[in-house]
Amino acid sequence: MSQAVLFEKVAFIGLGLIGSSLARVIQAQHLAKSVVASTRSVKTLQDAKQLGLIDAGFHDAGEAIKGADLIVLALPVQATQSALEKIKPFLREDAIITDVGSTKGNVVDAAKAVFGENLPKGFIPGHPIAGSEHSGVHAGKVDLFANHKVILTPLQGSDKEAVQKLIQLWQAAQAEVICMDVDRHDEVLAHTSHLPHLMAFNLVEQLASRKDNLDIFRYAAGGFRDFSRIAASDPQMWHDIFFANKKAILNAVAGFEQQLQQFKQVIENEDSQKLMGMLGHARAARQHFNHMLANQPLMENHTVTQQFTILPGTQKFEGKFTVPGDKSVSHRSIMFGAIAEGTTHVTGFLEGEDALATLQAFRDMGVSIEGPKNGEVTIHGVGINGLKAPASALYMGNSGTSMRLLSGILSAQQFDSVMTGDASLSKRPMERIAKPLRLMGAKIQTTGEKGTPPVSITGSQQLQGIHYDLPMASAQVKSGILLAGLWANGETSVTEPEPTRDHTERMLRAFGYEVKTEGNKISLIGGEKLTGTDIQVPSDISSAAFFMVGAAITQGADITLEAVGINPTRTGVIEILKQMGANLTVENERIAGGEPIADIHIRGTQTLKGIHIPEDQVPLAIDEFPALFIAAACAEGETVLTGAAELRVKESDRIQVMADGLKLLGIQCTPTADGIIIQGKGKAGDWSPVFAGGQIESHHDHRIAMSFSMAGLRAAEPITIVGTETVATSFPTFTELATQAGLLLQVSNI
Ligand code: S3P
């Protein structure tokens, strides 16, 4: 991509790996009319000219910068002050001066030593976080900065236009530019880069100094190799950095020593529970941050990293499957286990990203949690007053349930808290829970643009019980209010317009907390305690629904979904599919862990028919509509859905996104304010394809991705679904099970 000329003359002081890489970007995109450099080495200048990186070379920095409107100090940070002294007399008044050093406080100090307190307006320190083990002008690469972060640290008096120009320059190098405070930069880097390097040098030095070092190194396995890789970095550079960022590094080391002491202590005391808690917390945090480490700025962008392609021609769709644990129940098992007294054992826990976000949040609030391992989790409850202030914002990923239910819990705590989420969650309405909580006395703000996340809560408020008439059928809002009610004075009650999933009520009772249900009114009295218990999470009917629909639309299909939760507040999908004429039986009904479960057997024996979906079934099938729309498209006749406006505020606007996708695949449909009308293409006894091929956008919504996967069973051409990484939020084994059943599904990383 070529850009307009940004600069008249760019002068590099120093032209090693970083400087020459930036020069390559400038030349490749013609961002400057001329580029010059000054270095001491004759050879570097000759080579740079030969490589076409510079138009002229100088040995004197002052000479080089004459007339330059951008000066890049690309030399060791220690040399900053003397370079600035040399160029000072020749500076253009409007020149932008930046650098590429990995510490910033000392660069600012060097500039102050030269210019005094009033630094030039164009002085804007910078730090591209990119490098390589090679150095020198030949090692530079035009794409060295692509997909890397560049931190700029503008000062109070820095010129805004100059900052913008530098941002443009780094963006042209395909870097992600972040602006931050000088001190913050040095503190962050001390923890994330300088301390790890120091630790690696320290460990290698410690082992290398032992007499038996040869043996030790000989037997050192992957752990040592991984950990010590960065100890092979340039000693001179790290010598300079450790001095340059002395204060922040020593602080980071002090924090490290403290943490190490804690580990020493728990090992000394053989405190197994605490040690497991600390190790588990660290592991989960590392996994959680994997996304970010992998250069996926989850909070800022819709990051599309994966797609499915479903090939036509599936010969069979059959088998017996156990889909993963129920998402709603998994969330609640962690929340209630955490605030209970005693230990809670969970089996069948959904190891999907949403439930893991809840788990991580409670670990961040000091709860020791073992697992998950094969669906087993052990939570060491801290009691109703035992949660601790998290060190930073709680990240809820894609999960609305985590954020809304936790809003209730956090509003009643003695500490302040902030909750953030990914791109999809950041668009979802949070005022629906904030409003009733405020009526209870909570200090809660939705700080996003339209009553959306981040959610910010001020603690230490004594909540009062209220009665609240829910304006919408939402189990999340109901649950958030009831949870706040646990800490409120007196009775808290809610009336729902229609019954919604009642897992909160059931599970509170399982934890020994009294909850009353009279018709659509649910109430509890605050101030009691929860007692740890065993929770068996049933398989998620919402995940089973994709296979139910897949089987209903495929000739000869024969699928059994085992041990699925059939709580009556969740079985709308069964009722609706039956009304559409599906061959579906519920077998082997039993109770497990306080929730009814059964095996669901469904066969593709007859063409479905379109129906008007009864409105009382809507809350009972709220998450299953994307899949049901696929069924409706394969049915004979029209299917009409009304009373389902809530679908517009799920992980995506599921009415619009489904309508767009269906139309793209050749299905006639009309989205309405609170539903959709779908013209089914099916004909009795005819199992030929109803969908054309095409590329579907999932809009960061797991259920959209899985629903259109099932459309592949009746498609004439391949269907590609872009943005399927969110499937892992609720159904991490989806591709495995769907492939086993016979769906021709290919996963590709993009
Ligand atoms: C859920 C309630 C529903 C549902 C969501 C899970 C819960 O949301 O869509 O997937 O666990 O309480 P609403 O409360 O917004 O309807």
mmCIF file of N, CA and C and ligand atoms in Angstrom, residues 326-329 331-332 354 400-402 404-405 428 432 472-479 500-501 503-504 542 570 619 622-624 646-647 649-651 654 702-703, ligand 1:
data_model
loop_
_atom_site.group_PDB
_atom_site.id
_atom_site.type_symbol
_atom_site.label_atom_id
_atom_site.label_comp_id
_atom_site.label_asym_id
_atom_site.label_seq_id
_atom_site.Cartn_x
_atom_site.Cartn_y
_atom_site.Cartn_z
ATOM 1 N N ASP A 326 -23.232 -27.964 30.456
ATOM 2 C CA ASP A 326 -24.089 -26.791 30.283
ATOM 3 C C ASP A 326 -23.340 -25.517 30.705
ATOM 4 N N LYS A 327 -23.416 -24.530 29.822
ATOM 5 C CA LYS A 327 -22.677 -23.282 30.061
ATOM 6 C C LYS A 327 -23.258 -22.532 31.262
ATOM 7 N N SER A 328 -24.582 -22.395 31.296
ATOM 8 C CA SER A 328 -25.216 -21.643 32.391
ATOM 9 C C SER A 328 -24.910 -22.283 33.737
ATOM 10 N N VAL A 329 -24.999 -23.612 33.786
ATOM 11 C CA VAL A 329 -24.786 -24.311 35.059
ATOM 12 C C VAL A 329 -23.302 -24.233 35.447
ATOM 13 N N HIS A 331 -21.106 -21.826 34.783
ATOM 14 C CA HIS A 331 -20.839 -20.492 35.355
ATOM 15 C C HIS A 331 -21.257 -20.450 36.815
ATOM 16 N N ARG A 332 -22.485 -20.889 37.043
ATOM 17 C CA ARG A 332 -23.048 -20.749 38.390
ATOM 18 C C ARG A 332 -22.326 -21.634 39.396
ATOM 19 N N ASP A 354 -15.978 -19.175 27.875
ATOM 20 C CA ASP A 354 -16.882 -18.358 28.686
ATOM 21 C C ASP A 354 -16.818 -18.752 30.153
ATOM 22 N N GLY A 400 -21.523 -12.758 28.335
ATOM 23 C CA GLY A 400 -22.542 -11.903 28.937
ATOM 24 C C GLY A 400 -22.983 -12.429 30.294
ATOM 25 N N THR A 401 -23.078 -13.742 30.421
ATOM 26 C CA THR A 401 -23.521 -14.321 31.692
ATOM 27 C C THR A 401 -22.542 -13.947 32.803
ATOM 28 N N SER A 402 -21.244 -14.053 32.518
ATOM 29 C CA SER A 402 -20.253 -13.697 33.553
ATOM 30 C C SER A 402 -20.453 -12.247 33.972
ATOM 31 N N ARG A 404 -23.014 -10.080 33.637
ATOM 32 C CA ARG A 404 -24.261 -9.654 34.276
ATOM 33 C C ARG A 404 -24.407 -10.270 35.667
ATOM 34 N N LEU A 405 -24.078 -11.542 35.817
ATOM 35 C CA LEU A 405 -24.211 -12.152 37.138
ATOM 36 C C LEU A 405 -23.181 -11.565 38.108
ATOM 37 N N ARG A 428 -22.734 -5.136 24.121
ATOM 38 C CA ARG A 428 -24.003 -5.653 24.655
ATOM 39 C C ARG A 428 -24.524 -4.795 25.808
ATOM 40 N N ARG A 432 -29.438 -2.896 31.614
ATOM 41 C CA ARG A 432 -30.547 -3.735 32.072
ATOM 42 C C ARG A 432 -30.268 -4.350 33.447
ATOM 43 N N MET A 472 -37.878 -7.410 30.675
ATOM 44 C CA MET A 472 -37.643 -8.393 29.614
ATOM 45 C C MET A 472 -37.414 -9.756 30.260
ATOM 46 N N ALA A 473 -37.672 -10.813 29.478
ATOM 47 C CA ALA A 473 -37.436 -12.160 30.013
ATOM 48 C C ALA A 473 -35.945 -12.436 29.935
ATOM 49 N N SER A 474 -35.248 -12.227 31.041
ATOM 50 C CA SER A 474 -33.799 -12.454 31.040
ATOM 51 C C SER A 474 -33.353 -13.150 32.316
ATOM 52 N N ALA A 475 -32.839 -14.361 32.128
ATOM 53 C CA ALA A 475 -32.344 -15.114 33.285
ATOM 54 C C ALA A 475 -31.094 -14.461 33.860
ATOM 55 N N GLN A 476 -30.352 -13.789 32.995
ATOM 56 C CA GLN A 476 -29.126 -13.156 33.491
ATOM 57 C C GLN A 476 -29.456 -11.989 34.414
ATOM 58 N N VAL A 477 -30.428 -11.178 34.007
ATOM 59 C CA VAL A 477 -30.788 -10.031 34.849
ATOM 60 C C VAL A 477 -31.424 -10.538 36.148
ATOM 61 N N LYS A 478 -32.340 -11.491 36.017
ATOM 62 C CA LYS A 478 -32.955 -12.088 37.219
ATOM 63 C C LYS A 478 -31.864 -12.572 38.174
ATOM 64 N N SER A 479 -30.900 -13.301 37.639
ATOM 65 C CA SER A 479 -29.867 -13.895 38.489
ATOM 66 C C SER A 479 -28.982 -12.829 39.119
ATOM 67 N N THR A 500 -38.005 -17.922 32.723
ATOM 68 C CA THR A 500 -36.717 -18.119 32.045
ATOM 69 C C THR A 500 -35.944 -19.190 32.808
ATOM 70 N N ARG A 501 -34.806 -19.571 32.286
ATOM 71 C CA ARG A 501 -34.049 -20.674 32.906
ATOM 72 C C ARG A 501 -33.871 -20.417 34.396
ATOM 73 N N HIS A 503 -31.744 -22.002 36.664
ATOM 74 C CA HIS A 503 -30.576 -22.663 37.263
ATOM 75 C C HIS A 503 -30.103 -21.952 38.529
ATOM 76 N N THR A 504 -30.233 -20.627 38.559
ATOM 77 C CA THR A 504 -29.793 -19.900 39.752
ATOM 78 C C THR A 504 -30.616 -20.340 40.961
ATOM 79 N N SER A 542 -28.233 -26.581 24.635
ATOM 80 C CA SER A 542 -27.989 -25.582 23.591
ATOM 81 C C SER A 542 -26.936 -26.082 22.603
ATOM 82 N N ARG A 570 -35.625 -25.013 29.627
ATOM 83 C CA ARG A 570 -34.654 -25.022 28.536
ATOM 84 C C ARG A 570 -35.098 -25.850 27.330
ATOM 85 N N PRO A 619 -38.635 -17.815 25.366
ATOM 86 C CA PRO A 619 -37.558 -17.785 26.377
ATOM 87 C C PRO A 619 -36.978 -19.176 26.644
ATOM 88 N N ILE A 622 -34.331 -19.702 23.745
ATOM 89 C CA ILE A 622 -33.767 -18.429 23.297
ATOM 90 C C ILE A 622 -32.411 -18.583 22.601
ATOM 91 N N ASP A 623 -31.591 -19.526 23.066
ATOM 92 C CA ASP A 623 -30.267 -19.673 22.450
ATOM 93 C C ASP A 623 -30.277 -20.592 21.231
ATOM 94 N N GLU A 624 -31.412 -21.247 20.988
ATOM 95 C CA GLU A 624 -31.446 -22.270 19.945
ATOM 96 C C GLU A 624 -32.018 -21.757 18.619
ATOM 97 N N GLU A 646 -35.252 -10.071 21.939
ATOM 98 C CA GLU A 646 -34.018 -10.316 22.696
ATOM 99 C C GLU A 646 -32.890 -10.878 21.827
ATOM 100 N N LEU A 647 -33.295 -11.567 20.742
ATOM 101 C CA LEU A 647 -32.275 -12.149 19.865
ATOM 102 C C LEU A 647 -31.361 -11.092 19.262
ATOM 103 N N VAL A 649 -29.929 -8.734 20.808
ATOM 104 C CA VAL A 649 -28.857 -8.278 21.713
ATOM 105 C C VAL A 649 -28.063 -9.454 22.298
ATOM 106 N N LYS A 650 -27.960 -10.516 21.534
ATOM 107 C CA LYS A 650 -27.109 -11.632 21.969
ATOM 108 C C LYS A 650 -25.670 -11.374 21.507
ATOM 109 N N GLU A 651 -24.857 -12.417 21.404
ATOM 110 C CA GLU A 651 -23.464 -12.230 21.018
ATOM 111 C C GLU A 651 -23.345 -11.475 19.697
ATOM 112 N N ARG A 654 -28.795 -11.603 16.292
ATOM 113 C CA ARG A 654 -28.984 -12.916 15.666
ATOM 114 C C ARG A 654 -30.104 -12.929 14.627
ATOM 115 N N HIS A 702 -20.592 -17.556 18.308
ATOM 116 C CA HIS A 702 -20.397 -19.009 18.230
ATOM 117 C C HIS A 702 -21.617 -19.741 17.679
ATOM 118 N N ARG A 703 -22.816 -19.307 18.078
ATOM 119 C CA ARG A 703 -24.004 -20.067 17.657
ATOM 120 C C ARG A 703 -24.337 -19.846 16.172
HETATM 121 C C1 S3P B 1 -28.225 -17.212 30.241
HETATM 122 C C2 S3P B 1 -29.373 -16.524 29.958
HETATM 123 C C3 S3P B 1 -29.767 -16.132 28.597
HETATM 124 C C4 S3P B 1 -29.000 -16.907 27.546
HETATM 125 C C5 S3P B 1 -27.530 -16.987 27.838
HETATM 126 C C6 S3P B 1 -27.291 -17.644 29.178
HETATM 127 C C7 S3P B 1 -27.905 -17.529 31.636
HETATM 128 O O1 S3P B 1 -29.485 -14.754 28.408
HETATM 129 O O2 S3P B 1 -29.206 -16.336 26.267
HETATM 130 O O3 S3P B 1 -26.859 -17.737 26.837
HETATM 131 O O4 S3P B 1 -27.007 -18.365 31.876
HETATM 132 O O5 S3P B 1 -28.551 -16.973 32.532
HETATM 133 P P1 S3P B 1 -30.559 -13.584 28.811
HETATM 134 O O6 S3P B 1 -30.651 -13.549 30.268
HETATM 135 O O7 S3P B 1 -29.940 -12.327 28.260
HETATM 136 O O8 S3P B 1 -31.801 -13.960 28.112
#
